[in-house]
Amino acid sequence: MAATSNNSGFSIYTGAPFGETAYRSTSLVDTYIDPANKSTKSKTSVETEVNITTGDIELYHKLPGNAQNISLAIFKSDGTKVIPDSSKFNQFFDPSQPHTSLQLDKILDLATTEGLVNAKIKLDNVDYEALASSELYKSKANSSSTNVELGNASVAQGNAAYEAKTVPTGKKLLRYPLSIPDLGYDFIKITAYKYIAGGRQSLKLGKKQSAKERLLSNNSPLETIILPMQPNFSESNAVNWGGDNINPLQLLGAGAATGLIQAIGAAADPKGGFADSRAIIGETFKSLANDVLSAIDDPASQAALTAYFAGQAVGANILGRSAGVTLNPNLELLFKGPNLRTFAFNFRFTPRSPKESEEVKQIIRVFKKNMAVQRSSSNLFLLTPNIFTVEYIYNAKGENAGQQHPYLNIFKPMAMTNLNVNYTPDGTYMTYNETGSLTSYDLQMSFGEIEPIYADEYDSESDSDVGRFNDHRNMGY
């Protein structure tokens, strides 16, 4: 039995009994040593086997040496699953624990991707379509609905008048190039999702659901596209700071206003509120009087203040003309707010076969379709286009294959803001005789993240994207 490296960290096993239909990969997962004690975890190897003929995915506890692996579960293409020992399965993937459930979701996502990628290459179209439409592999309908009640009407997802016209979903998985060397390579994974509005929760104060939780938690992927890495990667993180002025007279007014507001708040307190309020008002005016007297007593400021107020009366800069001075603006650089990151990707497609030409056409079409504005069934509303996730996948051989790349940034859910297709990137119109496909295509895409990056997200243990890679943190956002 021989093994050669293939896509997504999986290896194809040749020879009996599988031929070239079985693919295997090993993942490192957190395991509960004692299922009753959820605080004690260790790293353990789990082997995943995908059979593209049957569509079945089997998970094993990989034991060291030549010891026979222990079967944990078999996920069949019809959607059923077989778990030989539930206590052993829960030790690895306890459904009551979000962390281990997420591990299982990631393993199955990689396995179904691997199955479809290799089925497309190895199987004929009929067998491939049968696998792609099976319960385990097909795209699930989006069951999420979010309503925002406005008066007596509901205008949101779930309302019949609001629902989008049917947008056909294409092939679940697309990839360029179709055939790759058996060397193991990193790649970019772009997945389209239906946009889910924030609903009534977004109109409330307090802790809100993050865009990632809202858009991805109960949302099934529509289409996934796997593309090769680009020659240049960069990111830019920016925060909005700006200069802010407040002159001395504004400071005096701000101090007085602050005191009066505090006095109003104290007056509302049923326990001696009025006494406290009077004390605050007295202290406020005393402080204001002292500041005004101090300014008036300064001989240097008397003429300047007279010129300033004269200028305010006539709407001219009398202060600068007559005294050659200006009020101290107390300029300071202050935080204004976060910025949203944007990213650009450029891909060159050069199809080398009729099948790859069709794949390239479908890839471009999927991007166009998902970034396009949708219409409601009544044509009264325009609906938000679909959104995308982008991942850099690290395809090292062995236990770390198929994970988020540890030395490249990660992304929040993004909207595609611009899409350009150049059908003649070489400056000449050329087609293949057999299909009419152009010989090359250039695709330029611009994405914008849906929400800003926050500092606490770099250290959150619950953030699966930041996560751990061999017990070391990823690059983060």
PDB file of C-alpha atoms in Angstrom, residues 422-433 435-441:
ATOM      1  CA  ASN A 422     -10.391  40.935 -18.088  1.00  0.00           C
ATOM      2  CA  TYR A 423     -11.161  38.467 -20.863  1.00  0.00           C
ATOM      3  CA  THR A 424      -8.056  39.384 -22.905  1.00  0.00           C
ATOM      4  CA  PRO A 425      -5.273  39.906 -20.336  1.00  0.00           C
ATOM      5  CA  ASP A 426      -2.568  39.151 -22.934  1.00  0.00           C
ATOM      6  CA  GLY A 427      -3.789  41.980 -25.152  1.00  0.00           C
ATOM      7  CA  THR A 428      -5.023  39.621 -27.889  1.00  0.00           C
ATOM      8  CA  TYR A 429      -8.346  37.863 -28.449  1.00  0.00           C
ATOM      9  CA  MET A 430      -7.619  34.115 -28.508  1.00  0.00           C
ATOM     10  CA  THR A 431      -9.926  31.128 -28.001  1.00  0.00           C
ATOM     11  CA  TYR A 432      -9.680  27.344 -27.999  1.00  0.00           C
ATOM     12  CA  ASN A 433     -11.280  25.703 -31.031  1.00  0.00           C
ATOM     13  CA  THR A 435     -14.895  24.873 -26.581  1.00  0.00           C
ATOM     14  CA  GLY A 436     -14.599  28.560 -27.491  1.00  0.00           C
ATOM     15  CA  SER A 437     -13.067  29.305 -24.093  1.00  0.00           C
ATOM     16  CA  LEU A 438     -10.698  32.250 -23.912  1.00  0.00           C
ATOM     17  CA  THR A 439      -7.090  31.230 -23.381  1.00  0.00           C
ATOM     18  CA  SER A 440      -6.683  33.408 -20.277  1.00  0.00           C
ATOM     19  CA  TYR A 441      -8.762  35.397 -17.798  1.00  0.00           C
TER      20      TYR A 441
END
